[in-house]
Amino acid sequence: MRSTRLVTATAAALVCLGALSACGPDDSGQDAGKTAAPAPSATAAAPAGTGSGAPATGAPKPAGTGGADAAKGIPAKAWMDTKSIPMDETYHYPPLAANAKPGSGPVQFKGMELCHAPIAKDDEYAFAGTASAKASVGFGGDRWTAQQTLLFVGDPTHSSGTKQTTNMVDSRLTDALKGCAKTAPGATVKVNSAADAPYFAAVLTVPQADGSTVTLHEYAVTDGGTVSELSVWATTKAGAQPKDAWKAPEDKYVGTGMTAPMCEALPGCG
């Protein structure tokens, strides 16, 4: 009987050695359920696109859809609706956001470029801002091309200096346009907006080195920490007219069309 018990005890001990989890004490943390199927790591469980292993709290926010993304780039909804752009009735321009290209370094506004008005070295920091981008649509040549340029200097609610810098950039742009004949010989300028209007609007003709002439309809608005320029232009041989007759909403509607989406998408508008 004793030998039988000894054999039985020896067999049981061998079973325990082969499966410690089945025979370990309750507080050893080695029960069968924990060792057989370890919980997946947080990294493995996290959906693609959520970054580190932090659990997802909802669908990822699309890039460029709100003011919080301004430091990363100009939000998609900051661009004006093409229906507000002159000549859209004829051309049916594609969406600006789909054609936008982010900028780097000091932004070059189209009006200043055509007027050969370079950015002063001391102003380069202001024209670099926090984010900038351009979007061009149209046909080129003697048909009308439209380009919107957006410069987000920063959120002025956190710094009065940001608002002052934004206003300075706007002033540099409009002064360059008004004084275009000084920097681009032969240029003509007709300002259409009143001094107290919440937008700037002008028509310029600027002779080019190759003998052609650029006819430019220029609009500029500023609000909060953002400056927006809309340039619509056509290039023709000297004395010729653009291929398609000019059609445009009233200047104030163009200005509103620029300001409304900009203020919805970027922080700081009053």
mmCIF file of N, CA and C in Angstrom, residues 35-138:
data_model
loop_
_atom_site.group_PDB
_atom_site.id
_atom_site.type_symbol
_atom_site.label_atom_id
_atom_site.label_comp_id
_atom_site.label_asym_id
_atom_site.label_seq_id
_atom_site.Cartn_x
_atom_site.Cartn_y
_atom_site.Cartn_z
ATOM 1 N N THR A 35 -1.231 32.966 -18.561
ATOM 2 C CA THR A 35 -0.045 32.563 -19.306
ATOM 3 C C THR A 35 -0.385 32.054 -20.689
ATOM 4 N N ALA A 36 -1.576 31.542 -20.882
ATOM 5 C CA ALA A 36 -1.928 30.951 -22.168
ATOM 6 C C ALA A 36 -2.227 32.005 -23.213
ATOM 7 N N ALA A 37 -2.798 33.151 -22.816
ATOM 8 C CA ALA A 37 -3.218 34.166 -23.797
ATOM 9 C C ALA A 37 -2.910 35.557 -23.274
ATOM 10 N N PRO A 38 -1.685 36.062 -23.462
ATOM 11 C CA PRO A 38 -1.331 37.409 -22.989
ATOM 12 C C PRO A 38 -2.196 38.457 -23.679
ATOM 13 N N ALA A 39 -2.549 39.525 -22.957
ATOM 14 C CA ALA A 39 -3.347 40.602 -23.567
ATOM 15 C C ALA A 39 -2.523 41.290 -24.630
ATOM 16 N N PRO A 40 -3.138 41.658 -25.783
ATOM 17 C CA PRO A 40 -2.393 42.369 -26.830
ATOM 18 C C PRO A 40 -1.902 43.704 -26.320
ATOM 19 N N SER A 41 -0.727 44.139 -26.820
ATOM 20 C CA SER A 41 -0.178 45.421 -26.388
ATOM 21 C C SER A 41 -1.022 46.553 -26.903
ATOM 22 N N ALA A 42 -0.907 47.736 -26.249
ATOM 23 C CA ALA A 42 -1.679 48.898 -26.668
ATOM 24 C C ALA A 42 -1.292 49.327 -28.073
ATOM 25 N N THR A 43 0.005 49.173 -28.411
ATOM 26 C CA THR A 43 0.461 49.575 -29.732
ATOM 27 C C THR A 43 -0.210 48.760 -30.815
ATOM 28 N N ALA A 44 -0.345 47.485 -30.580
ATOM 29 C CA ALA A 44 -0.979 46.632 -31.578
ATOM 30 C C ALA A 44 -2.448 46.955 -31.713
ATOM 31 N N ALA A 45 -3.066 47.365 -30.603
ATOM 32 C CA ALA A 45 -4.503 47.621 -30.651
ATOM 33 C C ALA A 45 -4.844 48.968 -31.243
ATOM 34 N N ALA A 46 -3.889 49.899 -31.244
ATOM 35 C CA ALA A 46 -4.197 51.248 -31.714
ATOM 36 C C ALA A 46 -4.425 51.258 -33.206
ATOM 37 N N PRO A 47 -5.485 51.911 -33.709
ATOM 38 C CA PRO A 47 -5.731 51.984 -35.140
ATOM 39 C C PRO A 47 -4.625 52.752 -35.834
ATOM 40 N N ALA A 48 -4.386 52.430 -37.079
ATOM 41 C CA ALA A 48 -3.380 53.154 -37.863
ATOM 42 C C ALA A 48 -3.729 54.617 -37.930
ATOM 43 N N GLY A 49 -2.689 55.440 -37.787
ATOM 44 C CA GLY A 49 -2.919 56.874 -37.914
ATOM 45 C C GLY A 49 -3.141 57.577 -36.601
ATOM 46 N N THR A 50 -3.176 56.824 -35.470
ATOM 47 C CA THR A 50 -3.387 57.476 -34.185
ATOM 48 C C THR A 50 -2.080 57.792 -33.487
ATOM 49 N N GLY A 51 -0.931 57.527 -34.118
ATOM 50 C CA GLY A 51 0.354 57.880 -33.535
ATOM 51 C C GLY A 51 0.877 56.759 -32.669
ATOM 52 N N SER A 52 1.121 57.042 -31.390
ATOM 53 C CA SER A 52 1.663 56.050 -30.474
ATOM 54 C C SER A 52 0.582 55.073 -30.072
ATOM 55 N N GLY A 53 0.836 54.296 -29.023
ATOM 56 C CA GLY A 53 -0.098 53.278 -28.623
ATOM 57 C C GLY A 53 -1.296 53.788 -27.866
ATOM 58 N N ALA A 54 -1.503 55.086 -27.783
ATOM 59 C CA ALA A 54 -2.645 55.616 -27.049
ATOM 60 C C ALA A 54 -3.938 55.144 -27.684
ATOM 61 N N PRO A 55 -4.924 54.747 -26.887
ATOM 62 C CA PRO A 55 -6.189 54.283 -27.444
ATOM 63 C C PRO A 55 -6.848 55.387 -28.260
ATOM 64 N N ALA A 56 -7.521 55.007 -29.321
ATOM 65 C CA ALA A 56 -8.213 55.982 -30.171
ATOM 66 C C ALA A 56 -9.445 56.490 -29.453
ATOM 67 N N THR A 57 -9.722 57.766 -29.567
ATOM 68 C CA THR A 57 -10.909 58.350 -28.943
ATOM 69 C C THR A 57 -11.924 58.797 -29.977
ATOM 70 N N GLY A 58 -11.692 58.498 -31.229
ATOM 71 C CA GLY A 58 -12.603 58.897 -32.301
ATOM 72 C C GLY A 58 -11.854 58.955 -33.601
ATOM 73 N N ALA A 59 -12.557 59.273 -34.683
ATOM 74 C CA ALA A 59 -11.922 59.347 -35.996
ATOM 75 C C ALA A 59 -10.888 60.461 -36.021
ATOM 76 N N PRO A 60 -9.728 60.238 -36.649
ATOM 77 C CA PRO A 60 -8.704 61.290 -36.727
ATOM 78 C C PRO A 60 -9.242 62.522 -37.434
ATOM 79 N N LYS A 61 -8.843 63.692 -36.951
ATOM 80 C CA LYS A 61 -9.280 64.940 -37.573
ATOM 81 C C LYS A 61 -8.536 65.155 -38.883
ATOM 82 N N PRO A 62 -9.240 65.384 -39.994
ATOM 83 C CA PRO A 62 -8.553 65.593 -41.275
ATOM 84 C C PRO A 62 -7.630 66.801 -41.203
ATOM 85 N N ALA A 63 -6.494 66.717 -41.839
ATOM 86 C CA ALA A 63 -5.550 67.834 -41.852
ATOM 87 C C ALA A 63 -6.155 69.023 -42.553
ATOM 88 N N GLY A 64 -5.919 70.190 -42.007
ATOM 89 C CA GLY A 64 -6.364 71.412 -42.663
ATOM 90 C C GLY A 64 -7.843 71.662 -42.588
ATOM 91 N N THR A 65 -8.470 71.425 -41.434
ATOM 92 C CA THR A 65 -9.905 71.670 -41.330
ATOM 93 C C THR A 65 -10.266 72.531 -40.134
ATOM 94 N N GLY A 66 -9.324 73.279 -39.597
ATOM 95 C CA GLY A 66 -9.675 74.124 -38.473
ATOM 96 C C GLY A 66 -8.529 74.991 -38.020
ATOM 97 N N GLY A 67 -8.863 75.978 -37.182
ATOM 98 C CA GLY A 67 -7.865 76.909 -36.725
ATOM 99 C C GLY A 67 -6.736 76.264 -35.947
ATOM 100 N N ALA A 68 -7.016 75.135 -35.260
ATOM 101 C CA ALA A 68 -5.977 74.467 -34.486
ATOM 102 C C ALA A 68 -4.846 73.968 -35.368
ATOM 103 N N ASP A 69 -5.102 73.795 -36.658
ATOM 104 C CA ASP A 69 -4.088 73.298 -37.571
ATOM 105 C C ASP A 69 -3.287 74.417 -38.226
ATOM 106 N N ALA A 70 -3.552 75.647 -37.851
ATOM 107 C CA ALA A 70 -2.929 76.773 -38.549
ATOM 108 C C ALA A 70 -1.413 76.732 -38.477
ATOM 109 N N ALA A 71 -0.876 76.253 -37.351
ATOM 110 C CA ALA A 71 0.576 76.195 -37.221
ATOM 111 C C ALA A 71 1.185 75.176 -38.179
ATOM 112 N N LYS A 72 0.384 74.204 -38.625
ATOM 113 C CA LYS A 72 0.869 73.183 -39.548
ATOM 114 C C LYS A 72 0.670 73.603 -41.001
ATOM 115 N N GLY A 73 -0.227 74.510 -41.244
ATOM 116 C CA GLY A 73 -0.521 74.923 -42.604
ATOM 117 C C GLY A 73 -1.840 75.658 -42.667
ATOM 118 N N ILE A 74 -2.171 76.162 -43.848
ATOM 119 C CA ILE A 74 -3.438 76.868 -44.024
ATOM 120 C C ILE A 74 -4.572 75.846 -44.133
ATOM 121 N N PRO A 75 -5.593 75.940 -43.282
ATOM 122 C CA PRO A 75 -6.705 74.985 -43.341
ATOM 123 C C PRO A 75 -7.436 75.038 -44.682
ATOM 124 N N ALA A 76 -7.946 73.905 -45.122
ATOM 125 C CA ALA A 76 -8.619 73.826 -46.419
ATOM 126 C C ALA A 76 -9.822 74.769 -46.501
ATOM 127 N N LYS A 77 -10.537 74.924 -45.396
ATOM 128 C CA LYS A 77 -11.753 75.733 -45.466
ATOM 129 C C LYS A 77 -11.471 77.237 -45.357
ATOM 130 N N ALA A 78 -10.192 77.625 -45.269
ATOM 131 C CA ALA A 78 -9.853 79.052 -45.240
ATOM 132 C C ALA A 78 -9.923 79.687 -46.631
ATOM 133 N N TRP A 79 -9.882 78.859 -47.688
ATOM 134 C CA TRP A 79 -9.874 79.399 -49.053
ATOM 135 C C TRP A 79 -11.264 79.856 -49.469
ATOM 136 N N MET A 80 -11.314 80.931 -50.241
ATOM 137 C CA MET A 80 -12.598 81.470 -50.658
ATOM 138 C C MET A 80 -13.281 80.539 -51.659
ATOM 139 N N ASP A 81 -14.591 80.598 -51.682
ATOM 140 C CA ASP A 81 -15.372 79.862 -52.664
ATOM 141 C C ASP A 81 -15.120 80.486 -54.035
ATOM 142 N N THR A 82 -14.846 79.674 -55.023
ATOM 143 C CA THR A 82 -14.531 80.218 -56.347
ATOM 144 C C THR A 82 -15.694 80.996 -56.958
ATOM 145 N N LYS A 83 -16.895 80.781 -56.472
ATOM 146 C CA LYS A 83 -18.039 81.552 -56.984
ATOM 147 C C LYS A 83 -17.908 83.033 -56.660
ATOM 148 N N SER A 84 -17.073 83.349 -55.669
ATOM 149 C CA SER A 84 -16.852 84.754 -55.301
ATOM 150 C C SER A 84 -15.708 85.385 -56.091
ATOM 151 N N ILE A 85 -15.026 84.592 -56.923
ATOM 152 C CA ILE A 85 -13.899 85.109 -57.696
ATOM 153 C C ILE A 85 -14.395 85.688 -59.016
ATOM 154 N N PRO A 86 -13.952 86.888 -59.374
ATOM 155 C CA PRO A 86 -14.302 87.442 -60.681
ATOM 156 C C PRO A 86 -13.954 86.471 -61.812
ATOM 157 N N MET A 87 -14.796 86.427 -62.823
ATOM 158 C CA MET A 87 -14.645 85.585 -64.021
ATOM 159 C C MET A 87 -15.038 84.125 -63.784
ATOM 160 N N ASP A 88 -15.444 83.767 -62.563
ATOM 161 C CA ASP A 88 -15.876 82.382 -62.343
ATOM 162 C C ASP A 88 -17.129 82.060 -63.147
ATOM 163 N N GLU A 89 -17.961 83.064 -63.379
ATOM 164 C CA GLU A 89 -19.173 82.848 -64.172
ATOM 165 C C GLU A 89 -18.825 82.330 -65.569
ATOM 166 N N THR A 90 -17.690 82.761 -66.078
ATOM 167 C CA THR A 90 -17.243 82.321 -67.408
ATOM 168 C C THR A 90 -16.384 81.068 -67.338
ATOM 169 N N TYR A 91 -15.489 81.005 -66.356
ATOM 170 C CA TYR A 91 -14.488 79.939 -66.316
ATOM 171 C C TYR A 91 -14.836 78.744 -65.422
ATOM 172 N N HIS A 92 -15.679 78.958 -64.418
ATOM 173 C CA HIS A 92 -16.007 77.882 -63.469
ATOM 174 C C HIS A 92 -14.714 77.281 -62.893
ATOM 175 N N TYR A 93 -13.995 78.116 -62.183
ATOM 176 C CA TYR A 93 -12.711 77.719 -61.610
ATOM 177 C C TYR A 93 -12.848 76.483 -60.708
ATOM 178 N N PRO A 94 -11.843 75.607 -60.698
ATOM 179 C CA PRO A 94 -11.842 74.486 -59.739
ATOM 180 C C PRO A 94 -11.566 75.007 -58.331
ATOM 181 N N PRO A 95 -11.847 74.212 -57.297
ATOM 182 C CA PRO A 95 -11.649 74.664 -55.907
ATOM 183 C C PRO A 95 -10.203 75.071 -55.642
ATOM 184 N N LEU A 96 -10.050 76.166 -54.929
ATOM 185 C CA LEU A 96 -8.706 76.648 -54.600
ATOM 186 C C LEU A 96 -7.969 75.682 -53.679
ATOM 187 N N ALA A 97 -8.676 75.128 -52.692
ATOM 188 C CA ALA A 97 -8.024 74.248 -51.725
ATOM 189 C C ALA A 97 -7.340 73.068 -52.407
ATOM 190 N N ALA A 98 -7.946 72.586 -53.491
ATOM 191 C CA ALA A 98 -7.381 71.440 -54.205
ATOM 192 C C ALA A 98 -6.107 71.811 -54.956
ATOM 193 N N ASN A 99 -5.871 73.105 -55.146
ATOM 194 C CA ASN A 99 -4.705 73.573 -55.893
ATOM 195 C C ASN A 99 -3.709 74.334 -55.018
ATOM 196 N N ALA A 100 -3.928 74.299 -53.715
ATOM 197 C CA ALA A 100 -3.100 75.080 -52.793
ATOM 198 C C ALA A 100 -1.729 74.439 -52.592
ATOM 199 N N LYS A 101 -0.724 75.288 -52.486
ATOM 200 C CA LYS A 101 0.641 74.849 -52.223
ATOM 201 C C LYS A 101 1.186 75.639 -51.037
ATOM 202 N N PRO A 102 1.649 74.944 -50.004
ATOM 203 C CA PRO A 102 2.166 75.648 -48.823
ATOM 204 C C PRO A 102 3.435 76.418 -49.155
ATOM 205 N N GLY A 103 3.623 77.530 -48.454
ATOM 206 C CA GLY A 103 4.807 78.348 -48.664
ATOM 207 C C GLY A 103 5.861 78.067 -47.612
ATOM 208 N N SER A 104 7.061 78.553 -47.877
ATOM 209 C CA SER A 104 8.139 78.487 -46.895
ATOM 210 C C SER A 104 8.940 79.778 -47.014
ATOM 211 N N GLY A 105 9.301 80.332 -45.886
ATOM 212 C CA GLY A 105 9.996 81.612 -45.904
ATOM 213 C C GLY A 105 9.032 82.753 -46.164
ATOM 214 N N PRO A 106 9.544 83.944 -46.403
ATOM 215 C CA PRO A 106 8.678 85.106 -46.640
ATOM 216 C C PRO A 106 7.788 84.890 -47.866
ATOM 217 N N VAL A 107 6.494 85.151 -47.702
ATOM 218 C CA VAL A 107 5.552 84.962 -48.806
ATOM 219 C C VAL A 107 5.698 86.097 -49.818
ATOM 220 N N GLN A 108 5.572 85.795 -51.102
ATOM 221 C CA GLN A 108 5.636 86.817 -52.141
ATOM 222 C C GLN A 108 4.235 87.024 -52.694
ATOM 223 N N PHE A 109 3.637 88.154 -52.360
ATOM 224 C CA PHE A 109 2.319 88.474 -52.891
ATOM 225 C C PHE A 109 2.434 88.817 -54.375
ATOM 226 N N LYS A 110 1.434 88.417 -55.153
ATOM 227 C CA LYS A 110 1.473 88.616 -56.603
ATOM 228 C C LYS A 110 1.586 90.088 -56.969
ATOM 229 N N GLY A 111 0.823 90.931 -56.288
ATOM 230 C CA GLY A 111 0.867 92.360 -56.602
ATOM 231 C C GLY A 111 2.248 92.958 -56.398
ATOM 232 N N MET A 112 2.917 92.584 -55.311
ATOM 233 C CA MET A 112 4.266 93.093 -55.055
ATOM 234 C C MET A 112 5.254 92.543 -56.082
ATOM 235 N N GLU A 113 5.048 91.310 -56.488
ATOM 236 C CA GLU A 113 5.917 90.701 -57.491
ATOM 237 C C GLU A 113 5.810 91.446 -58.827
ATOM 238 N N LEU A 114 4.587 91.705 -59.277
ATOM 239 C CA LEU A 114 4.396 92.394 -60.554
ATOM 240 C C LEU A 114 4.899 93.829 -60.502
ATOM 241 N N CYS A 115 4.805 94.439 -59.343
ATOM 242 C CA CYS A 115 5.245 95.832 -59.202
ATOM 243 C C CYS A 115 6.726 95.944 -58.866
ATOM 244 N N HIS A 116 7.418 94.813 -58.830
ATOM 245 C CA HIS A 116 8.856 94.802 -58.525
ATOM 246 C C HIS A 116 9.140 95.519 -57.201
ATOM 247 N N ALA A 117 8.316 95.179 -56.208
ATOM 248 C CA ALA A 117 8.471 95.769 -54.880
ATOM 249 C C ALA A 117 8.933 94.675 -53.921
ATOM 250 N N PRO A 118 10.225 94.513 -53.733
ATOM 251 C CA PRO A 118 10.735 93.436 -52.877
ATOM 252 C C PRO A 118 10.429 93.679 -51.400
ATOM 253 N N ILE A 119 10.452 92.611 -50.654
ATOM 254 C CA ILE A 119 10.243 92.705 -49.209
ATOM 255 C C ILE A 119 11.535 93.202 -48.564
ATOM 256 N N ALA A 120 11.418 94.205 -47.728
ATOM 257 C CA ALA A 120 12.589 94.723 -47.016
ATOM 258 C C ALA A 120 13.155 93.643 -46.093
ATOM 259 N N LYS A 121 14.465 93.632 -45.962
ATOM 260 C CA LYS A 121 15.126 92.617 -45.143
ATOM 261 C C LYS A 121 14.564 92.585 -43.733
ATOM 262 N N ASP A 122 14.308 93.757 -43.170
ATOM 263 C CA ASP A 122 13.813 93.835 -41.799
ATOM 264 C C ASP A 122 12.371 93.343 -41.669
ATOM 265 N N ASP A 123 11.659 93.203 -42.792
ATOM 266 C CA ASP A 123 10.257 92.778 -42.757
ATOM 267 C C ASP A 123 10.080 91.292 -43.061
ATOM 268 N N GLU A 124 11.160 90.615 -43.390
ATOM 269 C CA GLU A 124 11.038 89.226 -43.825
ATOM 270 C C GLU A 124 10.386 88.336 -42.765
ATOM 271 N N TYR A 125 10.687 88.594 -41.491
ATOM 272 C CA TYR A 125 10.098 87.786 -40.424
ATOM 273 C C TYR A 125 8.583 87.886 -40.439
ATOM 274 N N ALA A 126 8.077 89.094 -40.712
ATOM 275 C CA ALA A 126 6.635 89.313 -40.702
ATOM 276 C C ALA A 126 5.969 88.607 -41.880
ATOM 277 N N PHE A 127 6.609 88.632 -43.039
ATOM 278 C CA PHE A 127 6.045 88.009 -44.230
ATOM 279 C C PHE A 127 6.179 86.483 -44.193
ATOM 280 N N ALA A 128 7.001 85.965 -43.283
ATOM 281 C CA ALA A 128 7.097 84.510 -43.114
ATOM 282 C C ALA A 128 5.929 84.004 -42.276
ATOM 283 N N GLY A 129 5.555 84.770 -41.234
ATOM 284 C CA GLY A 129 4.413 84.427 -40.411
ATOM 285 C C GLY A 129 4.507 83.036 -39.801
ATOM 286 N N THR A 130 3.330 82.487 -39.487
ATOM 287 C CA THR A 130 3.231 81.136 -38.939
ATOM 288 C C THR A 130 2.983 80.117 -40.040
ATOM 289 N N ALA A 131 2.192 80.509 -41.046
ATOM 290 C CA ALA A 131 1.894 79.620 -42.171
ATOM 291 C C ALA A 131 1.466 80.465 -43.361
ATOM 292 N N SER A 132 1.734 79.953 -44.557
ATOM 293 C CA SER A 132 1.293 80.644 -45.774
ATOM 294 C C SER A 132 1.072 79.618 -46.876
ATOM 295 N N ALA A 133 0.296 80.019 -47.880
ATOM 296 C CA ALA A 133 0.051 79.137 -49.024
ATOM 297 C C ALA A 133 -0.509 79.966 -50.165
ATOM 298 N N LYS A 134 -0.391 79.417 -51.382
ATOM 299 C CA LYS A 134 -0.954 80.036 -52.582
ATOM 300 C C LYS A 134 -1.760 78.997 -53.330
ATOM 301 N N ALA A 135 -2.787 79.471 -54.034
ATOM 302 C CA ALA A 135 -3.576 78.590 -54.886
ATOM 303 C C ALA A 135 -3.898 79.343 -56.168
ATOM 304 N N SER A 136 -3.532 78.770 -57.304
ATOM 305 C CA SER A 136 -3.765 79.405 -58.606
ATOM 306 C C SER A 136 -4.686 78.542 -59.458
ATOM 307 N N VAL A 137 -5.609 79.183 -60.154
ATOM 308 C CA VAL A 137 -6.519 78.497 -61.069
ATOM 309 C C VAL A 137 -6.703 79.376 -62.303
ATOM 310 N N GLY A 138 -6.949 78.779 -63.430
ATOM 311 C CA GLY A 138 -7.165 79.573 -64.635
ATOM 312 C C GLY A 138 -6.397 79.022 -65.817
#
